[in-house]
Every structure is written in C-alpha cells, then in structure tokens.
Amino acid sequence: MIAFYRKEKCRAFTYSHIGENHTLVGQDNQDNVVFEKLGDSWYMVIADGVSSAACSGEGAQAAIVRGSCTTKFDPRASRATNIAVAASRINGVVIQPGEEFSFNRTILPRTAANGYVEAPIYVSGKHSTGTGGGICQVSSTMYSAMLNGGIPATERHPHSLPVPYLPEGRDATIAGNYYDLRFVNIYNTPLQISAVADLRTGTVSVTLIQQ
C-alpha cells in the first residue's frame, strides 16, 4: 500500500529512502516525495524506494491507497474526449462509510450538452457508434482498481466483446440507465476517488484512497 499525507496538515515530514533519512519542512520538494492534488486537497505521495515515512502536525494522518489501475488509449481518437470527461466527473468524489457509489449516476447522461461526443461502442456483440463511446474504459479501469484493492462490486456487467485495454474479467460496461458499476465503501473512513486522463500520454488512471 502507498501512503498519502495531506500536505496542509504536515508541519514536518520525515522519510527514509534507501537507508538515508530525510526531513521535508513546509512546502519544499525533494526527489523522493511527489505532490499530487486529489479533489480539493494536495497530498504528499511516497515514491518508490521509500521504506518508511511519518508526518507530524495537528490532525496529520496518512491516507492509504486501497487500489489503483492505469490503462492506455489513443489520445487522437474521438473516444479520448469521452474518457477525459468521464474521468473528470468521478475525480475527487468522496464516498462515506457504508455509502454506495454509482458510476453511471456520477458521470451524468451521455449527451452533447454534458460534453460527450460520438465514438465507437459495442452493442449486443457488434461494433457500432454512439454518444459517449469510451466511458467504459474509465469504468473498467475503476473496476480493475477495485479488484486490485479487494473492494467488491455490488453491480458490474462485462462487455459483449473483449476489450483491448484490460484482460478478460476485469472490464465493466456502462449502458443507459440499466448497466452500472456500483460498490459500497466497506471501510470505516471515507474513500476518495482520484481519476486522471492524460491526453498527452494516452493513459487513464483510477486510484481509490482511504482517508
């Protein structure tokens, strides 16, 4: 598991990297600590090679990555727009303990007014086109992150054809108001979603973080 520390809560941040101890004070940056914005807050993220870390300050506590996944797409394709829109809609969402998250409801109806465009889709085992094509890569990336973190789905449906961006059994299709991806926050603290679609690298990443 990777530890995230809310930056504004940390007076001093100490960590050990390859046997060397370091102290990070205030908002200074160092090679082995990365700052990332999740929702409305900035976090200090422990990078590879860090064996231990601690944050001192009033209210300072770690947020734990419960599951994450990254998949690739063609940033030049029309579906890239829909991937970016869907990722932006779920990014920063906080699910309270015992609360159920609905992917379908969160990303809003797939209409031009909501920012979605025409792109390739699967319909009953055949290739077609439709507004919002590509959103299922975001839901599938989230489902794969859930599987990686041991978070069970309360609703999930596979595609009618194989998808090129994930192995069989790790996808989750979304359709109309009848196919959804849902899960309940099984932890006793809030769970936050980080979702980022990078149109330069053609990657979409979903991370589930326990506060």
Coordinates of C-alpha atoms in Angstrom, one line a residue:
M1 CA 0.0 0.0 0.0
I2 CA 1.1 3.6 -0.7
A3 CA 0.7 6.3 1.9
F4 CA -0.6 9.7 1.0
Y5 CA -0.3 12.6 3.5
R6 CA -2.4 15.7 3.4
K7 CA 0.1 18.5 2.8
E8 CA -1.6 21.3 4.8
K9 CA -1.7 19.1 7.9
C10 CA 2.0 18.4 7.9
R11 CA 4.4 20.6 9.9
A12 CA 7.3 18.3 9.2
F13 CA 7.5 15.2 7.0
T14 CA 10.3 12.7 7.6
Y15 CA 11.0 9.7 5.4
S16 CA 13.7 7.1 4.8
H17 CA 14.9 6.4 1.3
I18 CA 17.5 3.7 0.5
G19 CA 18.8 3.8 4.1
E20 CA 19.1 7.6 4.2
N21 CA 16.8 9.7 6.5
H22 CA 15.3 13.0 5.2
T23 CA 13.1 15.7 6.6
L24 CA 10.8 17.8 4.5
V25 CA 9.6 21.0 6.1
G26 CA 6.8 23.2 4.8
Q27 CA 6.2 23.0 1.1
D28 CA 9.8 22.3 -0.1
N29 CA 10.1 19.5 -2.6
Q30 CA 12.5 16.6 -2.9
D31 CA 13.1 13.9 -5.5
N32 CA 11.5 11.1 -3.5
V33 CA 8.3 12.9 -2.5
V34 CA 5.7 13.9 -5.0
F35 CA 2.8 16.3 -4.5
E36 CA -0.5 15.4 -6.1
K37 CA -3.9 17.1 -6.0
L38 CA -6.8 14.8 -5.2
G39 CA -10.1 16.6 -5.1
D40 CA -9.6 19.9 -3.2
S41 CA -6.5 18.9 -1.3
W42 CA -2.8 18.4 -2.0
Y43 CA -1.1 15.3 -0.8
M44 CA 2.5 14.2 -0.4
V45 CA 2.9 10.8 -2.1
I46 CA 5.6 8.4 -1.0
A47 CA 7.6 7.5 -4.1
D48 CA 9.3 4.1 -4.9
G49 CA 12.2 3.2 -2.6
V50 CA 10.8 4.9 0.5
S51 CA 10.8 2.3 3.3
S52 CA 9.1 4.4 6.0
A53 CA 7.5 7.8 6.5
A54 CA 5.8 9.9 9.1
C55 CA 4.1 13.3 9.2
S56 CA 4.0 15.4 12.3
G57 CA 1.4 18.2 12.8
E58 CA -2.0 18.7 14.3
G59 CA -4.5 16.4 12.6
A60 CA -1.9 14.7 10.4
Q61 CA -2.7 11.2 9.3
A62 CA -2.0 9.0 6.3
A63 CA -4.4 8.2 3.6
I64 CA -4.0 4.7 2.2
V65 CA -4.2 3.7 -1.4
R66 CA -6.5 0.7 -1.5
G67 CA -6.4 0.0 -5.2
S68 CA -5.2 1.6 -8.4
C69 CA -5.1 0.8 -12.2
T70 CA -3.9 2.5 -15.3
T71 CA -4.9 1.7 -18.9
K72 CA -3.9 3.1 -22.3
F73 CA -5.9 4.7 -25.1
D74 CA -5.3 6.5 -28.4
P75 CA -5.4 10.2 -27.5
R76 CA -6.1 11.1 -31.1
A77 CA -9.3 9.0 -31.2
S78 CA -12.8 10.6 -30.6
R79 CA -13.3 8.3 -27.6
A80 CA -10.5 10.1 -25.8
T81 CA -12.8 13.1 -25.2
N82 CA -15.3 10.9 -23.5
I83 CA -12.6 9.2 -21.4
A84 CA -11.4 12.6 -20.2
V85 CA -15.0 13.8 -19.4
A86 CA -15.9 10.7 -17.5
A87 CA -12.6 10.7 -15.6
S88 CA -13.2 14.3 -14.6
R89 CA -16.7 13.6 -13.3
I90 CA -15.5 10.9 -10.9
N91 CA -12.3 12.6 -9.8
G92 CA -12.4 13.8 -6.3
V93 CA -15.7 12.1 -5.4
V94 CA -15.7 11.1 -1.7
I95 CA -17.7 8.0 -0.6
Q96 CA -18.7 7.9 3.1
P97 CA -18.5 4.6 5.1
G98 CA -21.4 2.4 4.0
E99 CA -22.4 4.7 1.1
E100 CA -22.8 3.2 -2.3
F101 CA -21.1 4.8 -5.4
S102 CA -22.8 4.7 -8.8
F103 CA -20.6 5.3 -11.8
N104 CA -23.5 5.8 -14.1
R105 CA -25.1 8.4 -12.0
T106 CA -21.9 10.3 -11.3
I107 CA -20.8 10.7 -14.9
L108 CA -24.2 12.1 -15.9
P109 CA -26.2 11.2 -19.0
R110 CA -24.1 10.8 -22.2
T111 CA -25.3 13.8 -24.2
A112 CA -23.6 16.5 -26.2
A113 CA -24.8 19.0 -23.5
N114 CA -22.8 17.1 -20.9
G115 CA -19.6 17.2 -23.1
Y116 CA -19.8 13.7 -24.7
V117 CA -19.2 13.0 -28.4
E118 CA -19.9 10.2 -30.9
A119 CA -17.4 7.4 -30.7
P120 CA -17.2 3.6 -31.3
I121 CA -19.2 1.4 -28.9
Y122 CA -20.2 -2.3 -28.5
V123 CA -23.9 -3.2 -28.9
S124 CA -25.0 -6.8 -28.4
G125 CA -21.7 -8.2 -29.6
K126 CA -21.4 -5.9 -32.6
H127 CA -19.4 -2.7 -33.3
S128 CA -21.4 0.5 -33.6
T129 CA -21.2 4.2 -32.7
G130 CA -22.9 6.2 -30.0
T131 CA -22.6 9.3 -27.9
G132 CA -20.2 8.6 -25.0
G133 CA -18.2 5.8 -26.5
G134 CA -15.1 5.2 -24.4
I135 CA -16.6 5.9 -21.0
C136 CA -16.5 2.1 -20.3
Q137 CA -12.7 2.3 -20.3
V138 CA -12.9 4.6 -17.3
S139 CA -15.4 2.3 -15.5
S140 CA -13.3 -0.8 -16.4
T141 CA -10.2 0.9 -15.1
M142 CA -12.1 1.7 -11.9
Y143 CA -13.3 -1.9 -11.6
S144 CA -9.8 -3.2 -12.1
A145 CA -8.6 -0.8 -9.3
M146 CA -11.4 -2.3 -7.1
L147 CA -10.2 -5.8 -7.8
N148 CA -6.6 -4.8 -7.0
G149 CA -7.8 -3.4 -3.7
G150 CA -10.2 -6.2 -2.8
I151 CA -13.3 -3.9 -3.0
P152 CA -16.3 -6.0 -4.2
A153 CA -18.8 -4.6 -6.7
T154 CA -22.4 -4.5 -5.9
E155 CA -23.2 -4.3 -9.6
R156 CA -20.9 -5.0 -12.6
H157 CA -21.5 -6.2 -16.1
P158 CA -18.9 -7.5 -18.7
H159 CA -18.7 -6.2 -22.2
S160 CA -20.3 -8.3 -25.0
L161 CA -16.9 -8.3 -26.8
P162 CA -13.3 -8.4 -25.4
V163 CA -11.8 -5.0 -24.7
P164 CA -8.2 -4.3 -25.8
Y165 CA -7.1 -2.4 -22.7
L166 CA -7.6 -5.0 -19.9
P167 CA -7.6 -8.8 -19.6
E168 CA -10.9 -10.7 -19.6
G169 CA -12.8 -10.4 -16.4
R170 CA -11.5 -7.0 -15.4
D171 CA -13.8 -4.8 -17.5
A172 CA -17.1 -3.2 -16.6
T173 CA -19.6 -1.9 -19.2
I174 CA -22.0 1.0 -18.7
A175 CA -25.2 1.4 -20.8
G176 CA -28.2 3.7 -20.5
N177 CA -29.7 3.6 -17.0
Y178 CA -29.6 -0.2 -16.8
Y179 CA -25.9 -1.2 -16.7
D180 CA -23.9 0.4 -13.9
L181 CA -20.8 -0.1 -11.9
R182 CA -21.5 0.2 -8.2
F183 CA -19.7 -0.5 -5.0
V184 CA -20.1 0.2 -1.3
N185 CA -17.3 1.8 0.8
I186 CA -16.5 -1.1 3.1
Y187 CA -14.1 0.9 5.3
N188 CA -14.9 2.9 8.5
T189 CA -13.5 6.1 7.0
P190 CA -14.2 8.0 3.7
L191 CA -12.9 6.7 0.4
Q192 CA -11.8 9.2 -2.2
I193 CA -11.6 8.6 -6.0
S194 CA -8.7 10.0 -8.0
A195 CA -9.2 9.7 -11.7
V196 CA -6.9 11.3 -14.3
A197 CA -7.0 11.1 -18.1
D198 CA -3.8 12.3 -19.7
L199 CA -4.3 13.2 -23.3
R200 CA -0.5 13.6 -23.9
T201 CA 0.4 10.1 -22.8
G202 CA -2.9 8.4 -23.6
T203 CA -3.4 6.9 -20.2
V204 CA -6.3 7.0 -17.7
S205 CA -5.6 6.2 -14.0
V206 CA -8.0 5.5 -11.2
T207 CA -6.9 5.3 -7.6
L208 CA -9.1 4.5 -4.6
I209 CA -7.8 6.2 -1.4
Q210 CA -8.9 5.6 2.1
Q211 CA -8.9 8.8 4.2

